[in-house]
Tab-separated table of C-alpha atoms in Angstrom:
chain	number	residue	atom	x	y	z
A	27	MET	CA	165.348	199.657	269.480
A	28	LYS	CA	165.159	199.666	265.677
A	29	ARG	CA	167.427	196.613	265.532
A	30	LYS	CA	165.122	194.838	267.983
A	31	ILE	CA	162.054	195.655	265.886
A	32	ILE	CA	163.853	194.531	262.724
A	33	SER	CA	164.879	191.293	264.447
A	34	ILE	CA	161.290	190.649	265.542
A	35	LEU	CA	160.005	191.338	262.018
A	36	LEU	CA	162.596	188.989	260.546
A	37	VAL	CA	161.571	186.273	263.010
A	38	VAL	CA	157.897	186.816	262.156
A	39	ILE	CA	158.640	186.670	258.425
A	40	LEU	CA	160.746	183.549	258.907
A	41	LEU	CA	158.016	181.892	260.962
A	42	GLN	CA	155.401	182.795	258.379
A	43	SER	CA	157.618	181.400	255.657
A	44	MET	CA	158.099	178.183	257.613
A	45	ILE	CA	154.370	177.905	258.289
A	46	PHE	CA	153.589	178.471	254.616
A	47	THR	CA	156.173	175.866	253.585
A	48	VAL	CA	154.657	173.335	255.980
A	49	PHE	CA	151.177	174.265	254.733
A	50	ALA	CA	152.140	173.863	251.079
A	51	THR	CA	153.933	170.570	251.744
A	52	THR	CA	150.998	169.215	253.748
A	53	GLN	CA	148.573	170.272	251.020
A	54	SER	CA	150.742	168.552	248.411
A	55	ASP	CA	150.863	165.390	250.515
A	56	LEU	CA	147.098	165.580	250.964
A	57	ASN	CA	146.519	165.883	247.231
A	58	ASP	CA	148.857	162.959	246.624
A	59	ALA	CA	147.032	160.835	249.215
A	60	LYS	CA	143.675	161.708	247.649
A	61	ASP	CA	144.979	160.753	244.209
A	62	LYS	CA	146.210	157.430	245.577
A	63	LEU	CA	142.878	156.876	247.333
A	64	SER	CA	141.026	157.559	244.090
A	65	GLU	CA	143.282	155.149	242.193
A	66	ALA	CA	142.939	152.418	244.840
A	67	THR	CA	139.153	152.850	244.901
A	68	LYS	CA	139.047	152.651	241.107
A	69	ASN	CA	141.224	149.524	241.117
A	70	LYS	CA	139.103	147.879	243.795
A	71	LYS	CA	135.970	148.578	241.777
A	72	ALA	CA	137.576	146.967	238.710
A	73	VAL	CA	138.757	143.953	240.732
A	74	THR	CA	135.303	143.562	242.296
A	75	ALA	CA	133.665	143.634	238.853
A	76	GLU	CA	136.158	141.080	237.510
A	77	LYS	CA	135.618	138.838	240.537
A	78	GLU	CA	131.854	139.004	240.039
A	79	THR	CA	132.322	137.951	236.405
A	80	VAL	CA	134.550	135.030	237.432
A	81	LEU	CA	132.059	133.896	240.097
A	82	ASN	CA	129.262	133.963	237.508
A	83	GLU	CA	131.427	131.861	235.185
A	84	ILE	CA	132.085	129.388	238.015
A	85	GLU	CA	128.343	129.133	238.628
A	86	GLU	CA	127.753	128.379	234.936
A	87	LEU	CA	130.509	125.729	234.991
A	88	GLU	CA	128.932	124.113	238.050
A	89	ASP	CA	125.644	123.892	236.141
A	90	GLN	CA	127.444	122.210	233.223
A	91	ILE	CA	129.200	119.789	235.580
A	92	ALA	CA	125.826	118.887	237.120
A	93	GLU	CA	124.396	118.263	233.627
A	94	TYR	CA	127.308	115.979	232.758
A	95	GLU	CA	126.870	114.157	236.070
A	96	ALA	CA	123.248	113.507	235.102
A	97	ASP	CA	124.329	112.313	231.632
A	98	ILE	CA	126.937	109.966	233.128
A	99	LYS	CA	124.375	108.597	235.585
A	100	SER	CA	121.925	107.945	232.737
A	101	LEU	CA	124.638	106.254	230.652
A	102	ASN	CA	125.702	104.112	233.615
A	103	ASN	CA	122.101	102.972	234.060
A	104	LYS	CA	121.908	102.018	230.375
A	105	ILE	CA	125.277	100.227	230.538
A	106	ASN	CA	124.190	98.301	233.640
A	107	LYS	CA	120.974	97.311	231.887
A	108	MET	CA	122.983	96.196	228.836
A	109	GLU	CA	125.325	94.135	231.003
A	110	LYS	CA	122.328	92.486	232.661
A	111	ASN	CA	120.832	91.640	229.259
A	112	ILE	CA	124.196	90.309	228.050
A	113	LYS	CA	124.421	88.049	231.101
A	114	GLU	CA	120.930	86.747	230.367
A	115	LYS	CA	121.880	86.108	226.728
A	116	ASN	CA	125.006	84.264	227.871
A	117	LYS	CA	122.835	82.057	230.073
A	118	GLU	CA	120.514	81.373	227.131
A	119	ILE	CA	123.497	80.521	224.927
A	120	GLU	CA	124.878	78.191	227.596
A	121	ALA	CA	121.483	76.473	227.931
A	122	LEU	CA	121.116	76.104	224.161
A	123	GLN	CA	124.689	74.863	223.860
A	124	LYS	CA	123.973	72.318	226.577
A	125	ASP	CA	120.774	71.220	224.791
A	126	TYR	CA	122.663	71.008	221.521
A	127	ASP	CA	125.444	68.960	223.082
A	128	GLU	CA	122.940	66.605	224.694
A	129	LYS	CA	121.054	66.085	221.425
A	130	GLN	CA	124.300	65.544	219.577
A	131	LYS	CA	125.337	62.996	222.176
A	132	LEU	CA	121.997	61.156	221.853
A	133	LEU	CA	122.327	61.126	218.089
A	134	GLU	CA	125.849	59.787	218.308
A	135	GLU	CA	124.757	57.117	220.761
A	136	ARG	CA	121.863	56.149	218.522
A	137	LEU	CA	124.078	55.967	215.498
A	138	VAL	CA	126.590	53.903	217.410
A	139	ALA	CA	123.797	51.584	218.536
A	140	ILE	CA	122.427	51.268	215.039
A	141	TYR	CA	125.527	51.245	212.907
A	142	GLU	CA	128.453	50.344	215.088
A	143	GLN	CA	127.166	48.008	217.777
A	144	GLY	CA	127.985	44.581	216.446
A	145	ARG	CA	129.307	46.264	213.261
A	146	ILE	CA	125.874	46.156	211.598
A	147	THR	CA	126.016	47.339	208.009
A	148	PHE	CA	123.376	47.963	205.443
A	149	LEU	CA	124.382	44.644	203.968
A	150	ASP	CA	123.528	43.028	207.320
A	151	VAL	CA	120.214	44.828	207.307
A	152	LEU	CA	119.595	43.619	203.796
A	153	LEU	CA	120.464	40.029	204.647
A	154	ALA	CA	118.336	40.186	207.795
A	155	SER	CA	115.330	41.425	205.868
A	156	GLU	CA	112.768	38.861	204.803
A	157	ASN	CA	112.150	40.733	201.626
A	158	ILE	CA	112.919	44.021	199.902
A	159	TRP	CA	109.986	45.733	201.526
A	160	ASP	CA	111.208	44.780	204.945
A	161	TYR	CA	114.661	46.161	204.088
A	162	ILE	CA	113.191	49.411	202.815
A	163	SER	CA	111.070	49.743	205.949
A	164	MET	CA	114.027	49.183	208.259
A	165	SER	CA	116.249	51.578	206.295
A	166	SER	CA	113.513	54.216	206.256
A	167	LYS	CA	113.105	54.054	210.030
A	168	VAL	CA	116.818	54.508	210.558
A	169	GLN	CA	116.867	57.449	208.150
A	170	GLN	CA	113.788	59.098	209.708
A	171	LEU	CA	115.281	58.798	213.157
A	172	THR	CA	118.547	60.313	212.002
A	173	GLU	CA	116.825	63.164	210.156
A	174	ALA	CA	114.634	63.992	213.182
A	175	ASP	CA	117.655	64.235	215.433
A	176	SER	CA	119.473	66.328	212.847
A	177	GLU	CA	116.504	68.726	212.546
A	178	GLN	CA	116.413	69.165	216.320
A	179	MET	CA	120.110	69.945	216.349
A	180	ASP	CA	119.722	72.425	213.462
A	181	LYS	CA	116.889	74.137	215.344
A	182	VAL	CA	118.973	74.425	218.498
A	183	GLU	CA	121.915	75.694	216.442
A	184	ALA	CA	119.689	78.335	214.815
A	185	GLN	CA	118.378	79.452	218.224
A	186	LYS	CA	121.919	79.639	219.539
A	187	ASN	CA	123.034	81.744	216.546
A	188	GLU	CA	120.060	84.072	217.038
A	189	VAL	CA	120.888	84.573	220.714
A	190	GLU	CA	124.570	85.113	219.901
A	191	ASN	CA	123.622	87.762	217.309
A	192	ALA	CA	121.450	89.511	219.903
A	193	LYS	CA	124.305	89.313	222.392
A	194	ASN	CA	126.742	90.762	219.831
A	195	GLU	CA	124.332	93.635	219.178
A	196	LEU	CA	124.117	94.314	222.912
A	197	GLU	CA	127.918	94.246	223.145
A	198	LYS	CA	128.072	96.758	220.298
A	199	GLN	CA	125.564	99.059	222.011
A	200	LYS	CA	127.434	98.694	225.289
A	201	LYS	CA	130.672	99.682	223.555
A	202	GLU	CA	128.983	102.768	222.069
A	203	LEU	CA	127.590	103.709	225.488
A	204	ASN	CA	131.030	103.325	227.064
A	205	GLU	CA	132.506	105.561	224.375
A	206	SER	CA	129.785	108.163	225.006
A	207	LYS	CA	130.424	107.908	228.735
A	208	LYS	CA	134.153	108.384	228.200
A	209	GLU	CA	133.506	111.449	226.028
A	210	VAL	CA	131.204	112.972	228.649
A	211	GLN	CA	133.726	112.211	231.404
A	212	ASN	CA	136.478	113.913	229.381
A	213	LYS	CA	134.309	117.017	228.934
A	214	GLN	CA	133.451	116.996	232.618
A	215	THR	CA	137.141	116.703	233.519
A	216	GLN	CA	137.961	119.664	231.261
A	217	ILE	CA	135.228	121.757	232.858
A	218	LYS	CA	136.364	120.790	236.357
A	219	THR	CA	139.895	121.864	235.415
A	220	THR	CA	138.563	125.179	234.088
A	221	LYS	CA	136.473	125.611	237.227
A	222	ALA	CA	139.525	124.991	239.437
A	223	LYS	CA	141.430	127.691	237.530
A	224	LYS	CA	138.487	130.095	237.897
A	225	GLU	CA	138.291	129.378	241.632
A	226	ALA	CA	142.012	130.067	241.961
A	227	LYS	CA	141.472	133.325	240.046
A	228	ALA	CA	138.595	134.250	242.371
A	229	GLU	CA	140.819	133.630	245.406
A	230	THR	CA	143.525	135.832	243.888
A	231	LEU	CA	140.968	138.587	243.250
A	232	THR	CA	139.637	138.265	246.797
A	233	SER	CA	143.177	138.686	248.094
A	234	GLU	CA	143.621	141.705	245.815
A	235	GLN	CA	140.330	143.148	247.096
A	236	LYS	CA	141.518	142.854	250.702
A	237	LYS	CA	144.868	144.402	249.803
A	238	LEU	CA	143.197	147.359	248.060
A	239	GLN	CA	140.732	147.814	250.931
A	240	THR	CA	143.685	147.968	253.328
A	241	GLN	CA	145.269	150.622	251.096
A	242	ILE	CA	141.982	152.562	251.029
A	243	ASN	CA	141.734	152.441	254.827
A	244	ASN	CA	145.347	153.595	255.175
A	245	TYR	CA	144.849	156.435	252.667
A	246	ASN	CA	141.702	157.571	254.496
A	247	LYS	CA	143.639	157.660	257.770
A	248	GLU	CA	146.470	159.548	256.082
A	249	ILE	CA	144.017	162.036	254.550
A	250	GLN	CA	142.344	162.603	257.911
A	251	LYS	CA	145.727	163.204	259.532
A	252	LEU	CA	146.866	165.576	256.764
A	253	GLU	CA	143.582	167.501	256.852
A	254	GLU	CA	144.046	168.008	260.588
A	255	GLU	CA	147.618	169.182	259.986
A	256	LEU	CA	146.399	171.418	257.171
A	257	ALA	CA	143.744	172.969	259.392
A	258	LYS	CA	146.372	173.654	262.044
A	259	SER	CA	148.689	175.162	259.416
A	260	ALA	CA	145.864	177.355	258.160
A	261	ASN	CA	145.172	178.547	261.706
A	262	ASP	CA	148.876	179.251	262.204
A	263	TYR	CA	148.886	181.197	258.956
A	264	ASN	CA	146.365	183.760	260.271
A	265	GLY	CA	149.281	186.123	260.857
A	266	SER	CA	149.384	186.817	257.141
A	267	TYR	CA	146.125	188.701	257.355
A	268	THR	CA	145.608	189.622	261.013
A	269	GLY	CA	142.937	192.041	261.994
A	270	LYS	CA	139.361	191.987	263.151
A	271	PHE	CA	136.613	191.066	260.754
A	272	ALA	CA	134.845	194.271	259.796
A	273	GLY	CA	131.433	192.611	259.849
A	274	THR	CA	130.934	192.556	256.086
A	275	LEU	CA	132.236	190.636	253.100
A	276	SER	CA	132.428	191.902	249.585
A	277	TRP	CA	130.027	190.588	246.930
A	278	PRO	CA	131.825	187.793	244.971
A	279	LEU	CA	130.811	189.203	241.575
A	280	SER	CA	131.422	192.503	239.854
A	281	LYS	CA	128.416	194.758	239.261
A	282	SER	CA	129.464	194.881	235.626
A	283	SER	CA	128.813	191.148	235.251
A	284	PRO	CA	125.417	190.129	233.783
A	285	GLY	CA	123.187	188.567	236.440
A	286	TYR	CA	125.596	189.519	239.242
A	287	ASN	CA	122.690	190.000	241.704
A	288	TRP	CA	120.267	187.359	240.373
A	289	ILE	CA	119.877	184.924	243.269
A	290	THR	CA	118.337	181.736	241.896
A	291	SER	CA	118.352	179.804	245.189
A	292	TYR	CA	118.426	181.305	248.676
A	293	PHE	CA	119.889	179.965	251.931
A	294	GLY	CA	117.689	177.380	253.698
A	295	GLY	CA	114.965	174.939	252.707
A	296	ARG	CA	114.046	174.502	249.052
A	297	VAL	CA	112.840	171.997	246.473
A	298	ALA	CA	115.944	170.266	245.090
A	299	PRO	CA	116.383	171.607	241.527
A	300	VAL	CA	117.961	168.384	240.213
A	301	ALA	CA	118.504	164.807	241.383
A	302	GLY	CA	121.450	164.676	243.764
A	303	ALA	CA	121.082	168.290	244.914
A	304	THR	CA	120.223	169.023	248.554
A	305	SER	CA	116.854	170.362	249.701
A	306	ASP	CA	118.540	172.115	252.662
A	307	HIS	CA	120.549	174.725	250.779
A	308	ARG	CA	123.427	175.980	252.933
A	309	ALA	CA	124.484	178.744	250.546
A	310	ILE	CA	123.120	181.074	247.891
A	311	ASP	CA	123.200	180.450	244.134
A	312	ILE	CA	123.797	183.406	241.836
A	313	GLY	CA	122.697	182.874	238.231
A	314	VAL	CA	125.594	184.173	236.149
A	315	PRO	CA	126.741	182.815	232.765
A	316	THR	CA	129.688	180.428	232.435
A	317	GLY	CA	132.984	182.326	232.360
A	318	THR	CA	131.889	185.190	234.635
A	319	PRO	CA	134.836	186.394	236.819
A	320	VAL	CA	134.517	185.256	240.459
A	321	LEU	CA	136.070	187.549	243.096
A	322	SER	CA	137.386	186.873	246.583
A	323	ALA	CA	134.865	188.130	249.142
A	324	GLY	CA	137.639	189.281	251.495
A	325	ASN	CA	141.295	189.179	252.444
A	326	GLY	CA	142.493	185.668	253.190
A	327	ILE	CA	144.402	182.580	252.119
A	328	VAL	CA	143.324	179.875	249.704
A	329	ILE	CA	143.337	176.675	251.765
A	330	SER	CA	141.825	174.304	249.236
A	331	THR	CA	141.027	173.954	245.553
A	332	GLY	CA	139.865	170.876	243.739
A	333	TYR	CA	137.043	168.962	242.155
A	334	ASN	CA	134.415	166.457	243.223
A	335	SER	CA	131.296	165.059	241.610
A	336	ALA	CA	128.883	167.243	243.612
A	337	ARG	CA	130.727	170.572	243.956
A	338	GLY	CA	132.488	170.496	240.622
A	339	TYR	CA	135.574	172.721	240.668
A	340	PHE	CA	135.714	174.629	243.969
A	341	ILE	CA	137.818	177.032	246.077
A	342	ILE	CA	137.886	177.490	249.863
A	343	ILE	CA	139.330	180.700	251.342
A	344	LYS	CA	140.041	181.305	255.004
A	345	HIS	CA	139.555	184.849	256.314
A	346	ALA	CA	140.176	186.495	259.678
A	347	ASP	CA	138.324	185.330	262.793
A	348	ASN	CA	137.908	181.779	261.409
A	349	LEU	CA	135.532	182.863	258.679
A	350	TYR	CA	135.557	180.796	255.471
A	351	THR	CA	134.055	181.356	252.027
A	352	LEU	CA	133.427	178.610	249.447
A	353	TYR	CA	132.967	179.048	245.693
A	354	GLN	CA	131.615	176.047	243.738
A	355	HIS	CA	130.650	174.815	240.213
A	356	LEU	CA	133.540	176.811	238.709
A	357	SER	CA	134.720	176.362	235.130
A	358	VAL	CA	138.277	177.650	235.715
A	359	ILE	CA	140.358	178.033	238.904
A	360	LEU	CA	142.837	180.945	238.786
A	361	VAL	CA	144.513	180.603	242.212
A	362	SER	CA	146.455	177.854	243.923
A	363	ARG	CA	146.414	176.498	247.453
A	364	GLY	CA	148.370	178.635	249.891
A	365	LYS	CA	147.973	181.834	247.851
A	366	THR	CA	147.123	184.991	249.803
A	367	VAL	CA	144.274	186.969	248.231
A	368	SER	CA	142.716	190.365	248.799
A	369	THR	CA	139.125	191.532	248.587
A	370	GLY	CA	138.132	191.630	244.925
A	371	THR	CA	140.989	189.393	243.696
A	372	LYS	CA	139.887	187.469	240.613
A	373	ILE	CA	140.096	183.842	241.759
A	374	ALA	CA	138.045	181.882	239.204
A	375	LYS	CA	135.464	181.828	236.430
A	376	SER	CA	131.932	180.601	237.042
A	377	GLY	CA	130.547	177.500	235.363
A	378	SER	CA	128.240	174.505	235.747
A	379	THR	CA	130.556	171.673	236.857
A	380	GLY	CA	129.331	169.116	239.393
A	381	ILE	CA	125.633	168.716	240.237
A	382	GLY	CA	123.508	171.672	239.172
A	383	SER	CA	120.619	172.784	236.990
A	384	GLY	CA	122.737	175.193	234.926
A	385	PRO	CA	125.527	177.802	235.075
A	386	HIS	CA	125.690	179.607	238.422
A	387	LEU	CA	127.982	180.461	241.343
A	388	HIS	CA	127.386	178.576	244.586
A	389	PHE	CA	128.591	181.004	247.306
A	390	GLU	CA	128.906	179.701	250.849
A	391	VAL	CA	130.041	181.270	254.148
A	392	ARG	CA	131.147	179.240	257.184
A	393	THR	CA	132.178	180.173	260.701
A	394	SER	CA	134.615	177.216	260.812
A	395	GLN	CA	136.187	174.912	258.269
A	396	TYR	CA	133.769	172.112	259.136
A	397	TYR	CA	130.488	171.197	257.526
A	398	GLY	CA	127.523	172.324	259.615
A	399	SER	CA	128.883	175.789	260.395
A	400	GLU	CA	127.301	177.407	257.313
A	401	VAL	CA	125.601	180.778	257.756
A	402	ASN	CA	123.470	182.887	255.443
A	403	PRO	CA	125.876	184.796	253.150
A	404	LEU	CA	123.354	187.661	252.924
A	405	ASP	CA	123.997	188.345	256.629
A	406	TYR	CA	127.616	189.121	255.704
A	407	CYS	CA	127.500	190.766	252.301
A	408	HIS	CA	125.215	192.404	249.741
A	409	TRP	CA	125.664	193.750	246.224
């Protein structure tokens, strides 16, 4: 009979050991998954911020490209106008050249008629003259006619030179405009190249965002699965502290601690003491100084310890009959997950971490591990 009892005890101990090992391993995996989730969330936030910066830069580059497009359009209009003016000047030059050529031809024909036709010489003119005055008159007429034609040709030549100078000036301005256009086009090309690189970077960041979001989703699923396994392990671990709940919990602070019974916020509705705090208070707050020893309110097992932005450092203990106690805003945690504790075990030191109006102990009692099962701690314990 004794051997049978011993065998049963050994089996129970072995099972408890196995359950605890599974519990500890699951808790470790859960912590690891939460760390990875935090890192992936942080990385996604950084990638999102970088992508936003790149998109803003792309928007600025698009504005610059639009400005250069407007500049190029304006320069093209000026160049087209210049080309039109140059064509008009060319037509003027052609007309003047034609006029000049015609006048030169008339002069040549006149000279040929006067001096060459019949090989008339001044000697012939002299011999044909009745007297010296007649000779002078005939010579003067020939000279006047020649000078008039020459003046007309000089005038046309001057007009032609003036138009050619104007045309050359237009060509010079056109060249300068083309150089300006080329410079603007080069700048625009550089900006388009930069924009293309930024767009490629944005696509890479978008891909990275999707990858990180997939990781976040996977980690959340893993955490949910591990939390379910952890809850099952905690339920299986009830054998470590079997027995009926006596109906009372112990006060989580020693009577020797200053402010041990100073309740600064009761269970239920209240005015939120600080931004971010709830107005439906599902616990009691006890106003003790930072560093005050916090005691376990009953026999049980520590199923969770950690930190978040609202609770600060916290501990969750599971007791018999699916009763749970939570201790929040701690400054120091003195127990680890999976540790069995007894009533009055020193588990932490109070503090003011997380969201709060000052140092205090947030003490919470639940009838299950899930949010929404909170009950008034004063129905279970008193100092």
